[in-house]
Amino acid sequence: MTDSKPATAKGMSFQRLILTLHDYWSDQGCVILQPYDMEMGAGTFHPATTLRALGPDPWNAAFVQPSRRPTDGRYGENPNRLQHYYQYQVVLKPSPPNLQELYLGSLAAIGIDFTKHDIRFVEDDWESPTLGAWGLGWEVWCDGMEVTQFTYFQQMGGFDCKPVAGELTYGLERLAMYIQGVDSVYDLAFNDPKGDFPAVTYGNIYHENEVQMSTWNFEVADTERLFDAFKKATAECELCLENKLPIPAYEQAIKASHVFNLLQARGVISVAERQAYIGRVRDLAKGSCAAWMEKNGWAA
Amino acid sequence: MTDFLLELRSEEIPARMQEKASADLARLFVEEIAKSGLKAGSIETFATPRRLALIARDLPLQTEAVSEERKGPRANAPEQALSGFLRSTGLTREQLVERDGVLFAVIEKPGRATAEVIGEAIPAIIRAFPWPKSMRWGATSSSTESLRWVRPLQGIIALLGDDVVPCSIDDIQSGAETVGHRFHHPGCITIGNAGDYAAKLRACHVIVDPAERRKMIAEGAHTAAAAAGLTLVEDPGLVAENAGLTEWPVPLLGSFDPAFLEVPREVIQLTMRTNQKYFSVNDAAGNLAPNFVCTANITASDGGAQIVDGNHKVLAARLSDAKFFWEHDLKIPLEEQAKKLDQIVFHEKLGTVADKVDRVAKLARWLVEEGIVGGSNPTSATTPHRHPRESGDPACSSVSQGSGIPAFAGMTREELAQMAEQAARLAKADLVTGMVGEFPELQGVMGGYYARAQGYPDAVADAIRDHYKPVGQGDDVPTAPVTVAVSLADKLDSLFGFFVINETPSGSRDPFALRRAALAVSRLTLNNNLRFKLNAALSKLHAIYGEMIVSASQHYRLPVEGNAVFLRELNRVAEYAQAKGLNLVLKELGALSPEPRKPFRFIELERSLLENAANVQRSAVDFFADRLKVQQREAGVRHDLIDAVFALGGEDDLVRLLARVKALQAFVQTEDGDHLLTGYRRAANILKKEGFEGAGEQVSLSYTPEKEEADLLTALDAAEPKAEAAVAAENFEGAMAALASLRAPIDAFFDKVTVNDSDPAKRSARLATLARVRDAVHRVADFSRIEG
């Protein structure tokens, strides 16, 4: 032990939180997937959510997805905002009748005591203009803090969900900060130290990453090449769609979406153009979803 | 007689929807059972986040048997008519009764069990429920035809007396079971009947009556604040919202770091209210205290210590964000921020916010320069009586009279004009600040704070803060000259611009809130007694728009010329590549060609302005007349009288217009007014019937007039100049009195004189006299518009 701060004085470590959620949802029969290996703004973009929300086949899965939101970068100076953070995503299709109870079970599993904490389901309708998707649900509050987004998908890629999937998105850093009682994300205990290997904080791992990535996102990224990358992803997506390959087409849509987010962070997209770009990405995503439906022989 | 209980239990219903849902439930239930002739003695509803419930008292156990007689075809009607009637009644020919050659069907409807009626009503109510937004869920959602509800429907209690009314919808069956509080009493509970519903749930930590929860929250929050020597800032909307988020509300007092109090209180209150649903608290001096009251949905085992601690942390994070924005925004002068307004589109045809700001600044300056705002002839704000031509002919000047707002003490008109222009140029700058980006509701308010902190004069800061006012009917109307100039200019600019591009309100559609803007203009004008002609302001705006388009078109030429050079060079290279067969180069060149020229950004505005400018002045003034009618209705001013004055044309000074209308209203209520109106109508009818189109001119008579005719002419000779002078002096009571002098001669004239005389000379002279009467009256108002 070299770090003076006892990392797990209160609540479980960041990684223990993930492992506990994995165990819990694995026990509920979920497929535990690994993160998708592409940059994306939210776990909802993961094909295990987007594409699997379509069609009649049952699908229960849980996974961690690193989420990148370039405009949220604060050079490592804000204790609550990051341009790269983790979402824990659970997708259950069709939504089970006891989804709320299952969800509350997961909170109990990570140590939240319902006799001392105030859990609330507060209206929050979800919409993703870039995915042509929407759903109804809540943000779940724990003592006034939003810890989870809880959504019943109604449409994805412009198609009605038949049947409806329930989606849970936990903000892992927030939840961990809450459980550990720390005020800065960088103070989170990441591991459970043992032997001579010291406690590692979230800041040890990601602070420098936030500083450098914020600098790149906001100041350095070459906008010419980004515009070019957007064009190329768009063209590649269309090529895949012509060849009836919805999965690679969808990957290019994810890519275009992320490049668009980077362009936004560089401040080179005017308000007027913004809608046009979002519309472009939506067309790609919708096209991919349509191709996926067609490939599987599902009627809209 | 018995009572019926219905509970529709679901996952959390949005707080804002619960009240209307309760009313809808009662309405639908009453309508559904009424179809079978059932009526409850009384209906009571309940709502929590997890349930909607209804108790119908004193229902009969059976519906009454009814015997209905339906008239059918005549006995000798064709076979087709008969068979249709039999089909529709379900009877045979033998069961019909014949009376006077007509067939009647007597349909006996036996009484039905109320339980059966309600069992059918429940699924119908659920399917017809008008949620603002509804959803599908679960396995049944494989079909888009599956049941829709606001959130997944979990269970139905339907108890008539002590018995379950059986019914089902999708995979949900009715029963007697429900659940208690999610955490205090997670298990099932069984309800016996309507009588024990509320009590059983209360025992399981659920208060089903929203009014009771509201009371618990209002009183609990008050007590929590008072215990710390603080005063709760009352907020009934927030009480209702928290009541919609809780089944067992427990208000708790928390605190935040007093260092955050350097952030404006509006910001703190807004973030607490909208993001966290917290009540604000004042200290003894009425200043915002570093505390909040949150409403938990649980009686915590530790007394709420951890809940308060958690909420404290969340609020700290929110306030840190707000403090960051506040400090960051303060560092950037508003003038710098204002430069970024050319990045925000106001309306695609009307340009950017920077364009709008420039127009508003010019108009605000003009309003001061013309003496419309901050005029040098302050007068009472209540009566516009004044001698007219103090400073030139009002018809040529935009200012019809000196205005009600005096110039600032010790400030010249030019200084005031500069201040109005400066405030206008900064008024929208806060739109690009971080804080307003986060809290759009604080537009104006934040600009005011930043301006004051950055050392701008108070009058400028106040104008920035208040220039959106008055927002609604109940909002304060600004009176400070700088504020009035900016606010008025802002609204007039929007009205003129949107009228030019034909974006006028229609029916319930008013996307640019122009009705509100017109109302605001009226209130600013009338409350401050601002004397000006609307058309003069609109003409000025026409000129300002013209200048803007010309100036933008000059800037626009530059890039076009640049493109031309670039294109020429590009073509030269392309020709060379073509000649040499350099295909790869050609392909790259294709990608290089400049963006297609964007059309001139004001191309449509320019065309609209050319086409519509003349119409706009008329239609905008008509629009004001309409809004004025609506606004003055509450003050008891008759809309037909407003029409009567507007119809004369040329009256677009709102202050004078209203004075004229009020004098007219007083006059038509008198006996003189009433008689004059009758006489006027008679004259107007005769003129219309006789097709007399001429103006009422004095004609020299070729005959000796009858006494009454001569009297009327004498009266007209006397009244006309009096009325004219009085109108010019804005002495409308005087003008009415002059008209009143015509009443007796007109009555006598109609009594004794035949207009339609066989002598054409007499006839045409008398028609001309009637036209004089009409025209004399029209000097004051178009009496043909007066109703009743």
PDB file of C-alpha atoms in Angstrom, chain B residues 137-350:
ATOM      1  CA  TRP B 137     -44.548  -3.249 -23.782  1.00  0.00           C
ATOM      2  CA  GLY B 138     -43.877  -6.876 -23.043  1.00  0.00           C
ATOM      3  CA  ALA B 139     -44.540 -10.033 -25.001  1.00  0.00           C
ATOM      4  CA  THR B 140     -47.885  -8.857 -26.368  1.00  0.00           C
ATOM      5  CA  SER B 141     -46.144  -5.944 -28.105  1.00  0.00           C
ATOM      6  CA  SER B 142     -45.186  -8.317 -30.934  1.00  0.00           C
ATOM      7  CA  SER B 143     -48.276  -6.804 -32.469  1.00  0.00           C
ATOM      8  CA  THR B 144     -48.603  -3.050 -32.840  1.00  0.00           C
ATOM      9  CA  GLU B 145     -52.290  -3.575 -32.059  1.00  0.00           C
ATOM     10  CA  SER B 146     -51.447  -4.519 -28.486  1.00  0.00           C
ATOM     11  CA  LEU B 147     -52.712  -2.526 -25.522  1.00  0.00           C
ATOM     12  CA  ARG B 148     -51.267   0.955 -25.096  1.00  0.00           C
ATOM     13  CA  TRP B 149     -50.948   2.744 -21.766  1.00  0.00           C
ATOM     14  CA  VAL B 150     -48.835   5.578 -20.427  1.00  0.00           C
ATOM     15  CA  ARG B 151     -46.401   3.053 -18.942  1.00  0.00           C
ATOM     16  CA  PRO B 152     -46.888  -0.715 -18.552  1.00  0.00           C
ATOM     17  CA  LEU B 153     -50.250  -1.453 -16.930  1.00  0.00           C
ATOM     18  CA  GLN B 154     -49.691  -3.912 -14.080  1.00  0.00           C
ATOM     19  CA  GLY B 155     -53.045  -4.685 -12.551  1.00  0.00           C
ATOM     20  CA  ILE B 156     -56.727  -3.873 -12.253  1.00  0.00           C
ATOM     21  CA  ILE B 157     -58.850  -3.839  -9.119  1.00  0.00           C
ATOM     22  CA  ALA B 158     -62.551  -3.885  -9.912  1.00  0.00           C
ATOM     23  CA  LEU B 159     -64.743  -4.356  -6.848  1.00  0.00           C
ATOM     24  CA  LEU B 160     -68.491  -3.867  -6.836  1.00  0.00           C
ATOM     25  CA  GLY B 161     -69.413  -4.085  -3.216  1.00  0.00           C
ATOM     26  CA  ASP B 162     -67.225  -6.911  -1.966  1.00  0.00           C
ATOM     27  CA  ASP B 163     -67.156  -8.778  -5.278  1.00  0.00           C
ATOM     28  CA  VAL B 164     -64.629  -8.694  -8.049  1.00  0.00           C
ATOM     29  CA  VAL B 165     -66.074  -7.550 -11.366  1.00  0.00           C
ATOM     30  CA  PRO B 166     -64.412  -9.970 -13.765  1.00  0.00           C
ATOM     31  CA  CYS B 167     -62.849  -8.481 -16.839  1.00  0.00           C
ATOM     32  CA  SER B 168     -59.616  -8.731 -18.741  1.00  0.00           C
ATOM     33  CA  ILE B 169     -57.608  -6.788 -21.229  1.00  0.00           C
ATOM     34  CA  ASP B 170     -54.616  -8.254 -23.047  1.00  0.00           C
ATOM     35  CA  ASP B 171     -53.055 -10.529 -20.421  1.00  0.00           C
ATOM     36  CA  ILE B 172     -54.281  -8.584 -17.373  1.00  0.00           C
ATOM     37  CA  GLN B 173     -57.200  -9.935 -15.289  1.00  0.00           C
ATOM     38  CA  SER B 174     -59.151  -7.885 -12.791  1.00  0.00           C
ATOM     39  CA  GLY B 175     -58.945  -8.844  -9.129  1.00  0.00           C
ATOM     40  CA  ALA B 176     -58.847  -7.433  -5.609  1.00  0.00           C
ATOM     41  CA  GLU B 177     -55.079  -7.257  -5.147  1.00  0.00           C
ATOM     42  CA  THR B 178     -52.736  -4.324  -5.357  1.00  0.00           C
ATOM     43  CA  VAL B 179     -49.339  -3.386  -3.975  1.00  0.00           C
ATOM     44  CA  GLY B 180     -48.340  -0.950  -1.254  1.00  0.00           C
ATOM     45  CA  HIS B 181     -45.413   1.452  -1.198  1.00  0.00           C
ATOM     46  CA  ARG B 182     -42.563   0.163  -3.369  1.00  0.00           C
ATOM     47  CA  PHE B 183     -40.087   0.012  -0.486  1.00  0.00           C
ATOM     48  CA  HIS B 184     -42.106   0.315   2.711  1.00  0.00           C
ATOM     49  CA  HIS B 185     -44.509  -2.453   1.749  1.00  0.00           C
ATOM     50  CA  PRO B 186     -43.437  -4.217  -1.425  1.00  0.00           C
ATOM     51  CA  GLY B 187     -45.822  -7.191  -1.122  1.00  0.00           C
ATOM     52  CA  CYS B 188     -49.395  -7.702  -2.293  1.00  0.00           C
ATOM     53  CA  ILE B 189     -52.383  -6.462  -0.358  1.00  0.00           C
ATOM     54  CA  THR B 190     -55.990  -7.399  -0.828  1.00  0.00           C
ATOM     55  CA  ILE B 191     -58.674  -4.748  -0.848  1.00  0.00           C
ATOM     56  CA  GLY B 192     -62.093  -5.705   0.546  1.00  0.00           C
ATOM     57  CA  ASN B 193     -64.222  -2.994  -1.020  1.00  0.00           C
ATOM     58  CA  ALA B 194     -64.323   0.677  -1.888  1.00  0.00           C
ATOM     59  CA  GLY B 195     -64.738   1.524   1.764  1.00  0.00           C
ATOM     60  CA  ASP B 196     -61.370   0.247   2.926  1.00  0.00           C
ATOM     61  CA  TYR B 197     -59.276   1.149  -0.142  1.00  0.00           C
ATOM     62  CA  ALA B 198     -57.727   4.390   1.090  1.00  0.00           C
ATOM     63  CA  ALA B 199     -57.237   3.130   4.640  1.00  0.00           C
ATOM     64  CA  LYS B 200     -55.583  -0.143   3.643  1.00  0.00           C
ATOM     65  CA  LEU B 201     -53.184   1.651   1.333  1.00  0.00           C
ATOM     66  CA  ARG B 202     -52.417   4.256   3.961  1.00  0.00           C
ATOM     67  CA  ALA B 203     -51.435   1.391   6.275  1.00  0.00           C
ATOM     68  CA  CYS B 204     -49.042   0.320   3.522  1.00  0.00           C
ATOM     69  CA  HIS B 205     -47.502   3.815   3.195  1.00  0.00           C
ATOM     70  CA  VAL B 206     -49.503   4.977   0.215  1.00  0.00           C
ATOM     71  CA  ILE B 207     -51.557   8.185   0.401  1.00  0.00           C
ATOM     72  CA  VAL B 208     -53.926   7.801  -2.528  1.00  0.00           C
ATOM     73  CA  ASP B 209     -55.406  11.296  -2.398  1.00  0.00           C
ATOM     74  CA  PRO B 210     -53.150  13.789  -4.222  1.00  0.00           C
ATOM     75  CA  ALA B 211     -54.672  16.717  -2.307  1.00  0.00           C
ATOM     76  CA  GLU B 212     -53.580  15.135   0.951  1.00  0.00           C
ATOM     77  CA  ARG B 213     -50.048  14.568  -0.377  1.00  0.00           C
ATOM     78  CA  ARG B 214     -49.918  18.178  -1.531  1.00  0.00           C
ATOM     79  CA  LYS B 215     -50.907  19.285   1.928  1.00  0.00           C
ATOM     80  CA  MET B 216     -48.281  17.036   3.533  1.00  0.00           C
ATOM     81  CA  ILE B 217     -45.612  18.493   1.254  1.00  0.00           C
ATOM     82  CA  ALA B 218     -46.633  22.142   1.652  1.00  0.00           C
ATOM     83  CA  GLU B 219     -46.861  21.861   5.424  1.00  0.00           C
ATOM     84  CA  GLY B 220     -43.857  19.584   5.829  1.00  0.00           C
ATOM     85  CA  ALA B 221     -41.646  21.842   3.713  1.00  0.00           C
ATOM     86  CA  HIS B 222     -42.810  24.859   5.653  1.00  0.00           C
ATOM     87  CA  THR B 223     -42.109  23.154   8.962  1.00  0.00           C
ATOM     88  CA  ALA B 224     -38.684  21.909   7.867  1.00  0.00           C
ATOM     89  CA  ALA B 225     -37.676  25.435   6.850  1.00  0.00           C
ATOM     90  CA  ALA B 226     -39.171  27.078   9.932  1.00  0.00           C
ATOM     91  CA  ALA B 227     -37.308  24.678  12.209  1.00  0.00           C
ATOM     92  CA  ALA B 228     -34.080  26.227  10.920  1.00  0.00           C
ATOM     93  CA  GLY B 229     -35.425  29.775  11.231  1.00  0.00           C
ATOM     94  CA  LEU B 230     -35.984  30.042   7.498  1.00  0.00           C
ATOM     95  CA  THR B 231     -38.959  30.811   5.266  1.00  0.00           C
ATOM     96  CA  LEU B 232     -40.091  28.589   2.443  1.00  0.00           C
ATOM     97  CA  VAL B 233     -40.486  30.237  -0.970  1.00  0.00           C
ATOM     98  CA  GLU B 234     -44.032  29.199  -1.847  1.00  0.00           C
ATOM     99  CA  ASP B 235     -44.345  27.293  -5.099  1.00  0.00           C
ATOM    100  CA  PRO B 236     -47.694  25.529  -5.636  1.00  0.00           C
ATOM    101  CA  GLY B 237     -46.555  24.119  -8.988  1.00  0.00           C
ATOM    102  CA  LEU B 238     -43.622  22.432  -7.322  1.00  0.00           C
ATOM    103  CA  VAL B 239     -45.849  21.109  -4.536  1.00  0.00           C
ATOM    104  CA  ALA B 240     -48.079  19.498  -7.160  1.00  0.00           C
ATOM    105  CA  GLU B 241     -45.127  18.061  -9.061  1.00  0.00           C
ATOM    106  CA  ASN B 242     -43.640  16.503  -5.941  1.00  0.00           C
ATOM    107  CA  ALA B 243     -47.057  15.113  -5.014  1.00  0.00           C
ATOM    108  CA  GLY B 244     -47.047  13.440  -8.435  1.00  0.00           C
ATOM    109  CA  LEU B 245     -43.645  11.883  -7.739  1.00  0.00           C
ATOM    110  CA  THR B 246     -44.406  10.397  -4.338  1.00  0.00           C
ATOM    111  CA  GLU B 247     -46.807   8.029  -2.611  1.00  0.00           C
ATOM    112  CA  TRP B 248     -45.431   8.821   0.840  1.00  0.00           C
ATOM    113  CA  PRO B 249     -43.943  12.318   0.728  1.00  0.00           C
ATOM    114  CA  VAL B 250     -41.374  13.331   3.334  1.00  0.00           C
ATOM    115  CA  PRO B 251     -39.943  16.862   2.953  1.00  0.00           C
ATOM    116  CA  LEU B 252     -36.343  17.190   4.159  1.00  0.00           C
ATOM    117  CA  LEU B 253     -34.190  20.281   4.659  1.00  0.00           C
ATOM    118  CA  GLY B 254     -30.702  20.303   3.176  1.00  0.00           C
ATOM    119  CA  SER B 255     -28.017  22.891   2.602  1.00  0.00           C
ATOM    120  CA  PHE B 256     -25.414  23.940   0.079  1.00  0.00           C
ATOM    121  CA  ASP B 257     -22.112  25.744   0.272  1.00  0.00           C
ATOM    122  CA  PRO B 258     -22.836  29.485   0.841  1.00  0.00           C
ATOM    123  CA  ALA B 259     -20.024  30.234  -1.625  1.00  0.00           C
ATOM    124  CA  PHE B 260     -22.507  29.404  -4.397  1.00  0.00           C
ATOM    125  CA  LEU B 261     -24.652  32.383  -3.354  1.00  0.00           C
ATOM    126  CA  GLU B 262     -22.494  34.648  -5.499  1.00  0.00           C
ATOM    127  CA  VAL B 263     -24.311  33.122  -8.447  1.00  0.00           C
ATOM    128  CA  PRO B 264     -27.559  35.072  -9.147  1.00  0.00           C
ATOM    129  CA  ARG B 265     -30.462  33.689  -7.165  1.00  0.00           C
ATOM    130  CA  GLU B 266     -32.556  33.152 -10.282  1.00  0.00           C
ATOM    131  CA  VAL B 267     -29.955  30.662 -11.469  1.00  0.00           C
ATOM    132  CA  ILE B 268     -29.828  28.796  -8.185  1.00  0.00           C
ATOM    133  CA  GLN B 269     -33.593  28.694  -7.885  1.00  0.00           C
ATOM    134  CA  LEU B 270     -34.051  27.574 -11.457  1.00  0.00           C
ATOM    135  CA  THR B 271     -31.543  24.739 -11.270  1.00  0.00           C
ATOM    136  CA  MET B 272     -32.979  23.613  -7.933  1.00  0.00           C
ATOM    137  CA  ARG B 273     -36.517  23.746  -9.238  1.00  0.00           C
ATOM    138  CA  THR B 274     -36.278  22.351 -12.747  1.00  0.00           C
ATOM    139  CA  ASN B 275     -33.471  19.847 -12.322  1.00  0.00           C
ATOM    140  CA  GLN B 276     -33.992  18.703  -8.762  1.00  0.00           C
ATOM    141  CA  LYS B 277     -37.597  19.692  -7.832  1.00  0.00           C
ATOM    142  CA  TYR B 278     -36.310  21.414  -4.674  1.00  0.00           C
ATOM    143  CA  PHE B 279     -38.003  24.279  -2.880  1.00  0.00           C
ATOM    144  CA  SER B 280     -35.972  27.424  -2.236  1.00  0.00           C
ATOM    145  CA  VAL B 281     -35.701  28.981   1.178  1.00  0.00           C
ATOM    146  CA  ASN B 282     -35.217  32.585   2.279  1.00  0.00           C
ATOM    147  CA  ASP B 283     -33.431  33.847   5.362  1.00  0.00           C
ATOM    148  CA  ALA B 284     -34.991  36.316   7.799  1.00  0.00           C
ATOM    149  CA  ALA B 285     -33.917  39.266   5.620  1.00  0.00           C
ATOM    150  CA  GLY B 286     -35.614  37.786   2.566  1.00  0.00           C
ATOM    151  CA  ASN B 287     -32.353  36.818   0.886  1.00  0.00           C
ATOM    152  CA  LEU B 288     -31.876  33.386  -0.601  1.00  0.00           C
ATOM    153  CA  ALA B 289     -30.562  31.033   2.068  1.00  0.00           C
ATOM    154  CA  PRO B 290     -27.998  28.329   1.242  1.00  0.00           C
ATOM    155  CA  ASN B 291     -30.627  25.667   1.833  1.00  0.00           C
ATOM    156  CA  PHE B 292     -33.167  23.610  -0.013  1.00  0.00           C
ATOM    157  CA  VAL B 293     -36.123  21.383   0.763  1.00  0.00           C
ATOM    158  CA  CYS B 294     -36.317  18.126  -1.169  1.00  0.00           C
ATOM    159  CA  THR B 295     -39.232  15.706  -1.007  1.00  0.00           C
ATOM    160  CA  ALA B 296     -38.306  12.083  -0.409  1.00  0.00           C
ATOM    161  CA  ASN B 297     -40.721   9.243  -1.076  1.00  0.00           C
ATOM    162  CA  ILE B 298     -39.791   7.319   2.036  1.00  0.00           C
ATOM    163  CA  THR B 299     -39.416   7.599   5.791  1.00  0.00           C
ATOM    164  CA  ALA B 300     -35.771   6.600   5.935  1.00  0.00           C
ATOM    165  CA  SER B 301     -34.476   4.434   8.749  1.00  0.00           C
ATOM    166  CA  ASP B 302     -31.705   6.954   9.475  1.00  0.00           C
ATOM    167  CA  GLY B 303     -34.089   9.906   9.523  1.00  0.00           C
ATOM    168  CA  GLY B 304     -33.112  10.900   6.020  1.00  0.00           C
ATOM    169  CA  ALA B 305     -29.459  11.701   6.730  1.00  0.00           C
ATOM    170  CA  GLN B 306     -28.135   9.813   3.713  1.00  0.00           C
ATOM    171  CA  ILE B 307     -30.871  11.128   1.443  1.00  0.00           C
ATOM    172  CA  VAL B 308     -30.040  14.717   2.399  1.00  0.00           C
ATOM    173  CA  ASP B 309     -26.344  14.021   1.974  1.00  0.00           C
ATOM    174  CA  GLY B 310     -26.882  12.536  -1.489  1.00  0.00           C
ATOM    175  CA  ASN B 311     -29.067  15.424  -2.623  1.00  0.00           C
ATOM    176  CA  HIS B 312     -26.505  17.856  -1.228  1.00  0.00           C
ATOM    177  CA  LYS B 313     -23.842  16.308  -3.469  1.00  0.00           C
ATOM    178  CA  VAL B 314     -26.008  16.380  -6.569  1.00  0.00           C
ATOM    179  CA  LEU B 315     -26.877  20.009  -5.988  1.00  0.00           C
ATOM    180  CA  ALA B 316     -23.230  20.879  -5.393  1.00  0.00           C
ATOM    181  CA  ALA B 317     -22.346  19.396  -8.789  1.00  0.00           C
ATOM    182  CA  ARG B 318     -25.161  21.332 -10.474  1.00  0.00           C
ATOM    183  CA  LEU B 319     -24.238  24.594  -8.755  1.00  0.00           C
ATOM    184  CA  SER B 320     -20.558  24.096  -9.631  1.00  0.00           C
ATOM    185  CA  ASP B 321     -21.595  23.938 -13.254  1.00  0.00           C
ATOM    186  CA  ALA B 322     -23.709  27.081 -12.844  1.00  0.00           C
ATOM    187  CA  LYS B 323     -20.873  28.861 -11.015  1.00  0.00           C
ATOM    188  CA  PHE B 324     -18.489  27.874 -13.785  1.00  0.00           C
ATOM    189  CA  PHE B 325     -20.803  29.379 -16.400  1.00  0.00           C
ATOM    190  CA  TRP B 326     -21.336  32.512 -14.308  1.00  0.00           C
ATOM    191  CA  GLU B 327     -17.635  33.148 -13.792  1.00  0.00           C
ATOM    192  CA  HIS B 328     -16.739  32.229 -17.345  1.00  0.00           C
ATOM    193  CA  ASP B 329     -19.471  34.420 -18.869  1.00  0.00           C
ATOM    194  CA  LEU B 330     -18.525  37.367 -16.652  1.00  0.00           C
ATOM    195  CA  LYS B 331     -15.052  37.434 -18.152  1.00  0.00           C
ATOM    196  CA  ILE B 332     -16.346  38.038 -21.654  1.00  0.00           C
ATOM    197  CA  PRO B 333     -17.670  41.551 -22.303  1.00  0.00           C
ATOM    198  CA  LEU B 334     -21.201  41.536 -23.647  1.00  0.00           C
ATOM    199  CA  GLU B 335     -19.965  43.463 -26.691  1.00  0.00           C
ATOM    200  CA  GLU B 336     -17.740  40.497 -27.535  1.00  0.00           C
ATOM    201  CA  GLN B 337     -20.600  38.061 -27.007  1.00  0.00           C
ATOM    202  CA  ALA B 338     -22.833  40.164 -29.256  1.00  0.00           C
ATOM    203  CA  LYS B 339     -20.435  39.625 -32.134  1.00  0.00           C
ATOM    204  CA  LYS B 340     -21.279  35.924 -32.102  1.00  0.00           C
ATOM    205  CA  LEU B 341     -24.943  36.578 -32.758  1.00  0.00           C
ATOM    206  CA  ASP B 342     -24.325  36.385 -36.487  1.00  0.00           C
ATOM    207  CA  GLN B 343     -23.985  32.625 -35.929  1.00  0.00           C
ATOM    208  CA  ILE B 344     -27.570  32.248 -34.726  1.00  0.00           C
ATOM    209  CA  VAL B 345     -30.327  32.216 -37.281  1.00  0.00           C
ATOM    210  CA  PHE B 346     -33.309  34.333 -36.213  1.00  0.00           C
ATOM    211  CA  HIS B 347     -35.377  33.210 -39.168  1.00  0.00           C
ATOM    212  CA  GLU B 348     -34.012  31.930 -42.435  1.00  0.00           C
ATOM    213  CA  LYS B 349     -35.633  34.746 -44.408  1.00  0.00           C
ATOM    214  CA  LEU B 350     -35.156  37.496 -41.823  1.00  0.00           C
TER     215      LEU B 350
END
